[in-house]
PDB file of C-alpha atoms in Angstrom:
ATOM      1  CA  UNK A   1     108.572 107.621  98.016  1.00 55.00           C
ATOM      2  CA  UNK A   2     108.507 105.087  96.295  1.00 67.00           C
ATOM      3  CA  UNK A   3     106.696 101.128  97.074  1.00 63.00           C
ATOM      4  CA  UNK A   4     109.732  99.854  98.660  1.00 65.00           C
ATOM      5  CA  UNK A   5     110.293 102.825 101.629  1.00 69.00           C
ATOM      6  CA  UNK A   6     105.930 102.930 101.916  1.00 74.00           C
ATOM      7  CA  UNK A   7     106.783  99.154 102.983  1.00 73.00           C
ATOM      8  CA  UNK A   8     109.734  99.374 105.094  1.00 71.00           C
ATOM      9  CA  UNK A   9     108.137 102.339 106.747  1.00 74.00           C
ATOM     10  CA  UNK A  10     105.223 100.482 107.262  1.00 74.00           C
ATOM     11  CA  UNK A  11     107.088  97.490 109.116  1.00 70.00           C
ATOM     12  CA  UNK A  12     109.293  99.566 110.717  1.00 72.00           C
ATOM     13  CA  UNK A  13     105.772 101.248 112.499  1.00 78.00           C
ATOM     14  CA  UNK A  14     104.540  97.628 113.114  1.00 81.00           C
ATOM     15  CA  UNK A  15     107.393  96.582 114.680  1.00 81.00           C
ATOM     16  CA  UNK A  16     107.023  99.300 117.217  1.00 86.00           C
ATOM     17  CA  UNK A  17     103.734  98.576 118.032  1.00 87.00           C
ATOM     18  CA  UNK A  18     103.727  95.748 118.637  1.00 88.00           C
ATOM     19  CA  UNK A  19     106.626  95.939 120.775  1.00 90.00           C
ATOM     20  CA  UNK A  20     103.991  98.562 122.763  1.00 92.00           C
ATOM     21  CA  UNK A  21     101.796  95.830 122.768  1.00 93.00           C
ATOM     22  CA  UNK A  22     104.296  93.178 124.505  1.00 93.00           C
ATOM     23  CA  UNK A  23     104.950  95.791 126.702  1.00 95.00           C
ATOM     24  CA  UNK A  24     101.280  96.940 127.852  1.00 95.00           C
ATOM     25  CA  UNK A  25     100.938  92.833 128.147  1.00 94.00           C
ATOM     26  CA  UNK A  26     104.095  92.706 130.457  1.00 95.00           C
ATOM     27  CA  UNK A  27     102.730  95.203 132.597  1.00 97.00           C
ATOM     28  CA  UNK A  28      99.054  93.115 132.625  1.00 97.00           C
ATOM     29  CA  UNK A  29     100.910  90.624 133.743  1.00 95.00           C
ATOM     30  CA  UNK A  30     103.031  92.429 136.759  1.00 96.00           C
ATOM     31  CA  UNK A  31     106.219  92.829 135.195  1.00 94.00           C
ATOM     32  CA  UNK A  32     106.525  95.999 135.127  1.00 96.00           C
ATOM     33  CA  UNK A  33     110.991  95.677 134.940  1.00 95.00           C
ATOM     34  CA  UNK A  34     110.109  93.678 131.238  1.00 94.00           C
ATOM     35  CA  UNK A  35     107.514  96.598 129.853  1.00 96.00           C
ATOM     36  CA  UNK A  36     109.885  99.207 131.118  1.00 96.00           C
ATOM     37  CA  UNK A  37     112.671  97.655 128.939  1.00 95.00           C
ATOM     38  CA  UNK A  38     110.148  96.851 126.019  1.00 95.00           C
ATOM     39  CA  UNK A  39     109.308 100.517 126.300  1.00 95.00           C
ATOM     40  CA  UNK A  40     112.511 101.316 125.675  1.00 94.00           C
ATOM     41  CA  UNK A  41     113.068  98.799 123.062  1.00 93.00           C
ATOM     42  CA  UNK A  42     110.012 100.555 121.374  1.00 91.00           C
ATOM     43  CA  UNK A  43     111.368 103.722 121.026  1.00 91.00           C
ATOM     44  CA  UNK A  44     114.763 102.450 120.045  1.00 90.00           C
ATOM     45  CA  UNK A  45     113.442 100.664 117.112  1.00 85.00           C
ATOM     46  CA  UNK A  46     111.871 103.850 115.928  1.00 79.00           C
ATOM     47  CA  UNK A  47     115.655 104.566 114.734  1.00 84.00           C
ATOM     48  CA  UNK A  48     117.295 100.996 114.878  1.00 85.00           C
ATOM     49  CA  UNK A  49     114.354  98.642 112.975  1.00 80.00           C
ATOM     50  CA  UNK A  50     113.975  95.410 114.624  1.00 82.00           C
ATOM     51  CA  UNK A  51     115.245  96.638 118.307  1.00 87.00           C
ATOM     52  CA  UNK A  52     111.825  95.697 119.942  1.00 87.00           C
ATOM     53  CA  UNK A  53     111.803  92.236 117.752  1.00 85.00           C
ATOM     54  CA  UNK A  54     114.851  91.316 118.981  1.00 90.00           C
ATOM     55  CA  UNK A  55     114.387  92.810 122.917  1.00 92.00           C
ATOM     56  CA  UNK A  56     110.766  90.861 122.901  1.00 89.00           C
ATOM     57  CA  UNK A  57     112.737  87.556 121.425  1.00 90.00           C
ATOM     58  CA  UNK A  58     115.393  87.780 123.721  1.00 93.00           C
ATOM     59  CA  UNK A  59     112.989  88.465 126.801  1.00 93.00           C
ATOM     60  CA  UNK A  60     110.883  85.500 126.528  1.00 90.00           C
ATOM     61  CA  UNK A  61     114.116  83.182 125.458  1.00 94.00           C
ATOM     62  CA  UNK A  62     115.635  84.404 128.583  1.00 93.00           C
ATOM     63  CA  UNK A  63     112.463  83.225 130.488  1.00 89.00           C
ATOM     64  CA  UNK A  64     112.482  79.602 128.796  1.00 92.00           C
ATOM     65  CA  UNK A  65     115.490  78.908 129.955  1.00 92.00           C
ATOM     66  CA  UNK A  66     116.091  80.509 133.305  1.00 87.00           C
TER      67      UNK A  66
END
């Protein structure tokens, strides 16, 4: 493995982990649907980098503007 692929793998894992943390916070705040959405996005993020981050941002934007 090269240094570049090591860094991209680390960033992909960090994105997945932060999305899972966001999901746990949603469950703690009583927002089950949002929590499940973020868990699905974290699972998708392992295949499609950035999917979890996009889901988190869209969820926050939705709450802000509704």
